[in-house]
Amino acid sequence: MTLRVLDPTFDNDQAVQATVSRLPSLAGRTVGLLDNGKLNVDTLLDHVETLLRSQHGVGTVIRLHKSDASRPAPEDVVRGFAGCDAVISAVGD
């Protein structure tokens, strides 16, 4: 029988990810809302969209849907957010 030992320590040679600067304002911006397909997420996103438009002056809201909450969004959904200045991914339930 072979014994396999795994090393759970952090490898410090990971690639560094660049961060994006915070938007100074959402006024006039395009914001994407991703529905993860769970129950009540549409109600949550309706409320978020109302707040974005009324309190932050968001110009355009793009709402897209993924059918499975446990998997990443398909490439076509990700591409659908290409023109967005910001994207919010929501979880229902």
C-alpha atoms as a PDB file:
ATOM      1  CA  MET A   1       0.000   0.000   0.000  1.00  0.00           C
ATOM      2  CA  THR A   2       1.258   3.478  -0.948  1.00  0.00           C
ATOM      3  CA  LEU A   3       0.990   6.397   1.447  1.00  0.00           C
ATOM      4  CA  ARG A   4       0.418   9.752  -0.235  1.00  0.00           C
ATOM      5  CA  VAL A   5       1.173  12.906   1.779  1.00  0.00           C
ATOM      6  CA  LEU A   6      -0.275  16.236   0.668  1.00  0.00           C
ATOM      7  CA  ASP A   7       1.303  19.556   1.604  1.00  0.00           C
ATOM      8  CA  PRO A   8      -1.435  22.103   2.427  1.00  0.00           C
ATOM      9  CA  THR A   9       0.932  25.062   2.806  1.00  0.00           C
ATOM     10  CA  PHE A  10       0.509  28.151   0.650  1.00  0.00           C
ATOM     11  CA  ASP A  11       2.716  28.431  -2.412  1.00  0.00           C
ATOM     12  CA  ASN A  12       3.954  32.020  -2.428  1.00  0.00           C
ATOM     13  CA  ASP A  13       4.827  31.867  -6.130  1.00  0.00           C
ATOM     14  CA  GLN A  14       1.233  32.577  -7.204  1.00  0.00           C
ATOM     15  CA  ALA A  15       0.635  35.091  -9.976  1.00  0.00           C
ATOM     16  CA  VAL A  16      -0.340  38.530  -8.722  1.00  0.00           C
ATOM     17  CA  GLN A  17      -3.766  39.724  -9.842  1.00  0.00           C
ATOM     18  CA  ALA A  18      -4.209  43.362 -10.739  1.00  0.00           C
ATOM     19  CA  THR A  19      -7.048  45.144  -8.997  1.00  0.00           C
ATOM     20  CA  VAL A  20      -9.460  47.552 -10.593  1.00  0.00           C
ATOM     21  CA  SER A  21      -9.958  51.036  -9.185  1.00  0.00           C
ATOM     22  CA  ARG A  22     -13.259  51.854  -7.542  1.00  0.00           C
ATOM     23  CA  LEU A  23     -15.643  53.811  -9.755  1.00  0.00           C
ATOM     24  CA  PRO A  24     -15.995  57.389  -8.510  1.00  0.00           C
ATOM     25  CA  SER A  25     -19.740  57.269  -9.237  1.00  0.00           C
ATOM     26  CA  LEU A  26     -22.362  54.987 -10.781  1.00  0.00           C
ATOM     27  CA  ALA A  27     -24.209  57.916 -12.375  1.00  0.00           C
ATOM     28  CA  GLY A  28     -24.787  57.232 -16.057  1.00  0.00           C
ATOM     29  CA  ARG A  29     -22.929  53.916 -15.859  1.00  0.00           C
ATOM     30  CA  THR A  30     -23.956  50.493 -17.122  1.00  0.00           C
ATOM     31  CA  VAL A  31     -24.358  47.892 -14.391  1.00  0.00           C
ATOM     32  CA  GLY A  32     -24.881  44.173 -14.938  1.00  0.00           C
ATOM     33  CA  LEU A  33     -26.986  42.066 -12.595  1.00  0.00           C
ATOM     34  CA  LEU A  34     -26.406  38.311 -12.640  1.00  0.00           C
ATOM     35  CA  ASP A  35     -29.309  36.115 -11.542  1.00  0.00           C
ATOM     36  CA  ASN A  36     -27.970  32.819 -10.221  1.00  0.00           C
ATOM     37  CA  GLY A  37     -31.224  30.947 -10.792  1.00  0.00           C
ATOM     38  CA  LYS A  38     -32.183  30.478  -7.145  1.00  0.00           C
ATOM     39  CA  LEU A  39     -35.604  31.147  -5.679  1.00  0.00           C
ATOM     40  CA  ASN A  40     -36.372  34.827  -4.957  1.00  0.00           C
ATOM     41  CA  VAL A  41     -33.272  36.206  -6.665  1.00  0.00           C
ATOM     42  CA  ASP A  42     -35.497  38.026  -9.158  1.00  0.00           C
ATOM     43  CA  THR A  43     -37.234  39.861  -6.288  1.00  0.00           C
ATOM     44  CA  LEU A  44     -33.870  40.810  -4.803  1.00  0.00           C
ATOM     45  CA  LEU A  45     -32.532  42.055  -8.136  1.00  0.00           C
ATOM     46  CA  ASP A  46     -35.725  44.036  -8.825  1.00  0.00           C
ATOM     47  CA  HIS A  47     -35.072  45.895  -5.571  1.00  0.00           C
ATOM     48  CA  VAL A  48     -31.347  46.343  -6.328  1.00  0.00           C
ATOM     49  CA  GLU A  49     -32.151  47.717  -9.784  1.00  0.00           C
ATOM     50  CA  THR A  50     -34.632  50.199  -8.300  1.00  0.00           C
ATOM     51  CA  LEU A  51     -32.007  51.393  -5.798  1.00  0.00           C
ATOM     52  CA  LEU A  52     -29.293  51.653  -8.441  1.00  0.00           C
ATOM     53  CA  ARG A  53     -31.484  53.787 -10.672  1.00  0.00           C
ATOM     54  CA  SER A  54     -33.124  55.975  -7.991  1.00  0.00           C
ATOM     55  CA  GLN A  55     -30.241  56.507  -5.562  1.00  0.00           C
ATOM     56  CA  HIS A  56     -27.155  56.162  -7.759  1.00  0.00           C
ATOM     57  CA  GLY A  57     -28.312  57.402 -11.170  1.00  0.00           C
ATOM     58  CA  VAL A  58     -27.332  54.239 -13.038  1.00  0.00           C
ATOM     59  CA  GLY A  59     -28.043  54.717 -16.732  1.00  0.00           C
ATOM     60  CA  THR A  60     -28.418  51.166 -18.009  1.00  0.00           C
ATOM     61  CA  VAL A  61     -28.979  47.848 -16.252  1.00  0.00           C
ATOM     62  CA  ILE A  62     -28.241  44.585 -18.045  1.00  0.00           C
ATOM     63  CA  ARG A  63     -29.829  41.558 -16.386  1.00  0.00           C
ATOM     64  CA  LEU A  64     -28.607  38.109 -17.325  1.00  0.00           C
ATOM     65  CA  HIS A  65     -29.358  34.678 -15.923  1.00  0.00           C
ATOM     66  CA  LYS A  66     -27.425  31.504 -15.302  1.00  0.00           C
ATOM     67  CA  SER A  67     -29.447  28.357 -14.800  1.00  0.00           C
ATOM     68  CA  ASP A  68     -27.302  26.663 -12.184  1.00  0.00           C
ATOM     69  CA  ALA A  69     -26.206  28.371  -8.965  1.00  0.00           C
ATOM     70  CA  SER A  70     -23.468  25.845  -8.279  1.00  0.00           C
ATOM     71  CA  ARG A  71     -21.532  26.383 -11.507  1.00  0.00           C
ATOM     72  CA  PRO A  72     -19.721  29.377 -13.024  1.00  0.00           C
ATOM     73  CA  ALA A  73     -21.609  31.492 -15.524  1.00  0.00           C
ATOM     74  CA  PRO A  74     -21.331  30.191 -19.094  1.00  0.00           C
ATOM     75  CA  GLU A  75     -19.050  32.103 -21.463  1.00  0.00           C
ATOM     76  CA  ASP A  76     -21.962  33.628 -23.396  1.00  0.00           C
ATOM     77  CA  VAL A  77     -23.351  35.105 -20.159  1.00  0.00           C
ATOM     78  CA  VAL A  78     -19.928  36.484 -19.199  1.00  0.00           C
ATOM     79  CA  ARG A  79     -19.583  38.019 -22.681  1.00  0.00           C
ATOM     80  CA  GLY A  80     -23.008  39.590 -22.231  1.00  0.00           C
ATOM     81  CA  PHE A  81     -21.538  41.767 -19.477  1.00  0.00           C
ATOM     82  CA  ALA A  82     -18.661  43.000 -21.652  1.00  0.00           C
ATOM     83  CA  GLY A  83     -19.938  46.581 -21.880  1.00  0.00           C
ATOM     84  CA  CYS A  84     -20.705  46.895 -18.172  1.00  0.00           C
ATOM     85  CA  ASP A  85     -18.844  49.245 -15.859  1.00  0.00           C
ATOM     86  CA  ALA A  86     -19.750  47.022 -12.880  1.00  0.00           C
ATOM     87  CA  VAL A  87     -21.452  43.659 -12.320  1.00  0.00           C
ATOM     88  CA  ILE A  88     -23.328  42.413  -9.267  1.00  0.00           C
ATOM     89  CA  SER A  89     -23.794  38.683  -8.836  1.00  0.00           C
ATOM     90  CA  ALA A  90     -26.784  37.878  -6.638  1.00  0.00           C
ATOM     91  CA  VAL A  91     -27.725  34.798  -4.657  1.00  0.00           C
ATOM     92  CA  GLY A  92     -31.397  34.097  -3.949  1.00  0.00           C
ATOM     93  CA  ASP A  93     -33.120  31.940  -1.312  1.00  0.00           C
END
